[in-house]
Short mmCIF file of C-alpha atoms in Angstrom, two decimals:
data_model
loop_
_atom_site.label_atom_id
_atom_site.label_comp_id
_atom_site.label_asym_id
_atom_site.label_seq_id
_atom_site.Cartn_x
_atom_site.Cartn_y
_atom_site.Cartn_z
CA LYS B 77 11.49 12.48 32.58
CA GLN B 78 13.81 11.49 29.75
CA GLU B 79 13.46 13.46 26.50
CA VAL B 80 15.24 12.58 23.28
CA THR B 81 15.69 15.08 20.46
CA GLN B 82 16.99 14.40 16.97
CA ILE B 83 18.40 17.02 14.62
CA PRO B 84 17.83 17.60 11.77
CA ALA B 85 14.21 16.46 11.31
CA ALA B 86 14.89 15.85 7.63
CA LEU B 87 17.96 15.71 5.43
CA SER B 88 18.33 15.44 1.65
CA VAL B 89 21.79 14.75 0.20
CA PRO B 90 23.30 13.62 -3.09
CA GLU B 91 24.69 10.11 -3.32
CA GLY B 92 28.25 9.70 -2.04
CA GLU B 93 28.13 12.35 0.68
CA ASN B 94 29.22 11.65 4.23
CA LEU B 95 26.62 12.75 6.74
CA VAL B 96 25.99 13.12 10.46
CA LEU B 97 22.75 12.64 12.34
CA ASN B 98 22.47 14.03 15.86
CA CYS B 99 20.68 12.76 18.94
CA SER B 100 20.53 14.42 22.36
CA PHE B 101 18.99 13.24 25.61
CA THR B 102 18.19 15.10 28.82
CA ASP B 103 18.96 12.46 31.47
CA SER B 104 22.50 11.03 31.36
CA ALA B 105 21.55 8.04 33.56
CA ILE B 106 21.27 5.71 30.58
CA TYR B 107 22.22 2.05 30.29
CA ASN B 108 22.64 2.03 26.52
CA LEU B 109 21.65 3.84 23.32
CA GLN B 110 20.42 2.25 20.13
CA TRP B 111 20.22 3.58 16.59
CA PHE B 112 17.46 2.17 14.37
CA ARG B 113 16.40 2.45 10.78
CA GLN B 114 12.73 2.43 9.73
CA ASP B 115 11.46 2.16 6.18
CA PRO B 116 7.98 3.59 5.51
CA GLY B 117 5.25 1.55 7.17
CA LYS B 118 7.72 -1.08 8.39
CA GLY B 119 9.25 -2.18 11.66
CA LEU B 120 12.55 -1.04 13.09
CA THR B 121 15.93 -2.48 12.14
CA SER B 122 18.59 -2.21 14.82
CA LEU B 123 21.75 -0.62 13.44
CA LEU B 124 24.06 -0.07 16.40
CA LEU B 125 23.96 -0.46 20.17
CA ILE B 126 26.31 1.53 22.37
CA GLN B 127 26.66 0.66 26.04
CA SER B 128 26.93 3.59 28.43
CA SER B 129 30.58 2.68 29.14
CA GLN B 130 31.51 2.81 25.43
CA ARG B 131 32.45 5.79 23.32
CA GLU B 132 31.66 4.45 19.86
CA GLN B 133 30.54 1.50 17.75
CA THR B 134 31.10 0.78 14.10
CA SER B 135 29.32 -1.39 11.55
CA GLY B 136 30.32 -1.15 7.92
CA ARG B 137 29.72 2.42 6.73
CA LEU B 138 28.06 3.37 10.02
CA ASN B 139 29.77 4.80 13.08
CA ALA B 140 27.96 5.88 16.21
CA SER B 141 29.52 7.83 19.04
CA LEU B 142 28.26 8.49 22.55
CA ASP B 143 29.12 11.28 24.98
CA LYS B 144 27.02 10.37 28.00
CA SER B 145 28.07 13.30 30.16
CA SER B 146 26.90 15.83 27.59
CA GLY B 147 23.84 13.77 26.61
CA ARG B 148 24.75 13.41 22.94
CA SER B 149 25.16 10.76 20.30
CA THR B 150 25.95 11.04 16.62
CA LEU B 151 25.45 8.59 13.77
CA TYR B 152 27.95 9.01 10.95
CA ILE B 153 27.09 7.50 7.55
CA ALA B 154 29.95 7.30 5.08
CA ALA B 155 29.55 7.37 1.32
CA SER B 156 25.74 7.54 1.41
CA GLN B 157 23.68 5.52 -1.10
CA PRO B 158 20.05 5.81 -2.28
CA GLY B 159 19.33 2.59 -0.34
CA ASP B 160 20.18 4.45 2.87
CA SER B 161 16.99 6.53 2.43
CA ALA B 162 14.85 5.88 5.53
CA THR B 163 13.94 7.34 8.89
CA TYR B 164 16.71 7.03 11.49
CA LEU B 165 15.71 6.83 15.13
CA CYS B 166 17.76 6.90 18.28
CA ALA B 167 16.51 5.47 21.55
CA VAL B 168 17.88 5.38 25.08
CA SER B 169 17.43 2.69 27.74
CA PRO B 170 17.42 3.88 31.35
CA ASN B 171 19.40 2.46 34.23
CA ALA B 172 17.66 -0.16 36.34
CA GLY B 173 14.87 0.83 38.67
CA GLY B 174 12.37 3.64 38.57
CA THR B 175 9.27 4.12 36.47
CA SER B 176 11.18 4.05 33.20
CA TYR B 177 12.73 0.63 33.79
CA GLY B 178 12.70 -1.60 30.73
CA LYS B 179 11.49 0.89 28.17
CA LEU B 180 13.18 2.65 25.31
CA THR B 181 12.59 6.38 24.90
CA PHE B 182 12.73 7.37 21.25
CA GLY B 183 13.51 10.57 19.42
CA GLN B 184 11.20 11.77 16.65
CA GLY B 185 13.64 10.61 13.99
CA THR B 186 15.53 12.06 11.06
CA ILE B 187 14.07 11.44 7.61
CA LEU B 188 16.99 10.87 5.25
CA THR B 189 16.72 11.04 1.48
CA VAL B 190 19.74 10.19 -0.62
CA HIS B 191 19.21 11.05 -4.28
CA PRO B 192 21.21 9.59 -7.17
CA GLU K 231 17.30 -17.66 13.06
CA ALA K 232 13.78 -16.29 12.78
CA GLY K 233 13.18 -12.72 13.88
CA VAL K 234 10.28 -11.28 15.86
CA THR K 235 6.99 -12.08 14.17
CA GLN K 236 3.66 -10.31 14.55
CA SER K 237 0.14 -11.10 13.42
CA PRO K 238 -1.99 -9.98 11.81
CA THR K 239 -0.23 -7.56 9.45
CA HIS K 240 -3.31 -5.39 9.17
CA LEU K 241 -6.41 -5.17 11.33
CA ILE K 242 -9.51 -3.10 10.67
CA LYS K 243 -12.01 -2.58 13.47
CA THR K 244 -14.86 -0.22 14.24
CA ARG K 245 -15.06 2.06 17.24
CA GLY K 246 -16.05 0.24 20.43
CA GLN K 247 -14.78 -3.16 19.29
CA GLN K 248 -11.86 -5.10 20.75
CA ALA K 249 -8.59 -5.86 18.98
CA THR K 250 -6.09 -8.63 19.72
CA LEU K 251 -2.54 -8.43 18.40
CA ARG K 252 0.01 -11.22 18.69
CA CYS K 253 3.78 -11.37 18.89
CA SER K 254 6.33 -14.19 18.88
CA PRO K 255 9.79 -13.22 20.16
CA ILE K 256 13.15 -14.42 18.90
CA SER K 257 13.87 -17.90 20.23
CA GLY K 258 15.54 -17.66 23.64
CA HIS K 259 14.32 -14.13 24.36
CA THR K 260 12.23 -13.80 27.50
CA SER K 261 11.40 -10.08 27.43
CA VAL K 262 8.70 -8.74 25.15
CA TYR K 263 7.86 -5.05 24.69
CA TRP K 264 4.94 -3.33 22.99
CA TYR K 265 5.12 0.14 21.43
CA GLN K 266 2.57 2.31 19.65
CA GLN K 267 3.53 4.47 16.69
CA ALA K 268 0.69 6.86 15.92
CA LEU K 269 0.96 9.43 13.15
CA GLY K 270 2.66 12.53 14.43
CA LEU K 271 3.23 11.13 17.95
CA GLY K 272 6.35 9.07 17.50
CA LEU K 273 7.07 5.75 19.21
CA GLN K 274 5.49 5.42 22.65
CA PHE K 275 6.21 2.61 25.10
CA LEU K 276 3.11 0.57 25.99
CA LEU K 277 3.99 -2.56 27.96
CA TRP K 278 6.89 -4.76 29.01
CA TYR K 279 6.55 -8.46 29.86
CA ASP K 280 9.28 -10.69 31.24
CA GLU K 281 8.98 -14.28 32.43
CA GLY K 282 5.21 -14.10 32.16
CA GLU K 283 4.82 -10.99 34.32
CA GLU K 284 3.98 -7.40 33.42
CA ARG K 285 7.06 -5.44 34.54
CA ASN K 286 6.18 -1.94 33.42
CA ARG K 287 3.57 -0.03 31.43
CA GLY K 288 3.54 3.31 29.74
CA ASN K 289 1.07 6.15 30.07
CA PHE K 290 -1.88 4.41 28.47
CA PRO K 291 -5.39 3.72 29.82
CA PRO K 292 -6.28 0.33 31.33
CA ARG K 293 -8.17 -0.70 28.20
CA PHE K 294 -4.71 -1.47 26.80
CA SER K 295 -3.69 -4.78 28.33
CA GLY K 296 -1.84 -7.92 27.47
CA ARG K 297 -0.21 -11.06 28.62
CA GLN K 298 2.79 -13.27 28.05
CA PHE K 299 2.41 -16.99 27.61
CA PRO K 300 4.71 -19.77 28.94
CA ASN K 301 6.41 -19.96 25.52
CA TYR K 302 7.17 -16.20 25.87
CA SER K 303 4.87 -15.14 23.04
CA SER K 304 2.63 -12.23 23.88
CA GLU K 305 -0.77 -10.79 23.14
CA LEU K 306 -1.86 -7.16 23.24
CA ASN K 307 -5.54 -6.46 23.78
CA VAL K 308 -7.17 -3.12 23.16
CA ASN K 309 -10.74 -2.84 24.42
CA ALA K 310 -13.37 -0.24 23.55
CA LEU K 311 -11.45 0.95 20.51
CA GLU K 312 -11.31 4.67 19.80
CA LEU K 313 -10.44 6.38 16.52
CA GLU K 314 -7.13 7.62 17.99
CA ASP K 315 -6.02 4.01 18.62
CA SER K 316 -5.30 3.78 14.90
CA ALA K 317 -1.54 3.25 14.72
CA LEU K 318 1.29 0.85 13.93
CA TYR K 319 1.82 -1.44 16.92
CA LEU K 320 5.34 -2.75 17.21
CA CYS K 321 6.54 -5.64 19.32
CA ALA K 322 10.17 -6.11 20.34
CA SER K 323 12.04 -8.78 22.22
CA SER K 324 15.36 -9.00 24.06
CA LEU K 325 17.40 -11.61 25.84
CA TRP K 326 16.97 -9.75 29.12
CA SER K 327 15.65 -6.37 30.21
CA HIS K 328 18.61 -4.15 29.31
CA ASN K 329 19.80 -5.95 26.25
CA GLU K 330 19.41 -4.90 22.62
CA GLN K 331 15.78 -4.86 21.50
CA PHE K 332 14.81 -6.42 18.18
CA PHE K 333 11.61 -5.32 16.55
CA GLY K 334 8.98 -7.11 14.50
CA PRO K 335 7.33 -5.76 11.33
CA GLY K 336 4.32 -4.38 13.22
CA THR K 337 0.53 -4.63 13.05
CA ARG K 338 -1.29 -1.76 11.39
CA LEU K 339 -4.54 -1.18 13.33
CA THR K 340 -7.17 0.99 11.70
CA VAL K 341 -10.24 2.00 13.70
CA LEU K 342 -13.20 3.25 11.67
#
């Protein structure tokens, strides 16, 4: 059974800092990994998708890396801003077949607060 | 292009009643997923529909059910509501089963 863990559970930083959020998963047989952002009481916004054959993806100030063999992904946020304050979730999609087919398994998230 | 839409935004029911939640996927997407986000439990996979068929379900009792219509919109039904069913229910859609999932704003279900 796939388990996804995110560290740290919460992070508070001053504006302008570069920061790293960590995600680890127990089963390396993944098809892809997604990073999401969730504002309080809202739905999820997809930030980055990394296919299992890729090492990293970049979008603006965000960079996500994937090391499938070690079961790890990191989300790097450059020059953080107060508007980045949200919960960040990573989720893995399994390879085809099996009882987990089609579903995303989520971590518990990292609550990020960026203060001015 | 419109995103995933869900209705209603909020739903208040009493224990024992039935709730119906609706989801419209992004145009062209054939796969629809339902997730439950209960306080302290994180996001849990509920159901996956593709081309009108249920393809997979999570570890939830049979009173959680749904369907997908010919236009690919979907409905989640929760029968015999219990207090612990109170949660944010999120719908997502994708072009096909392993593609990027896009989420709607959710329906907040409160069971009194």
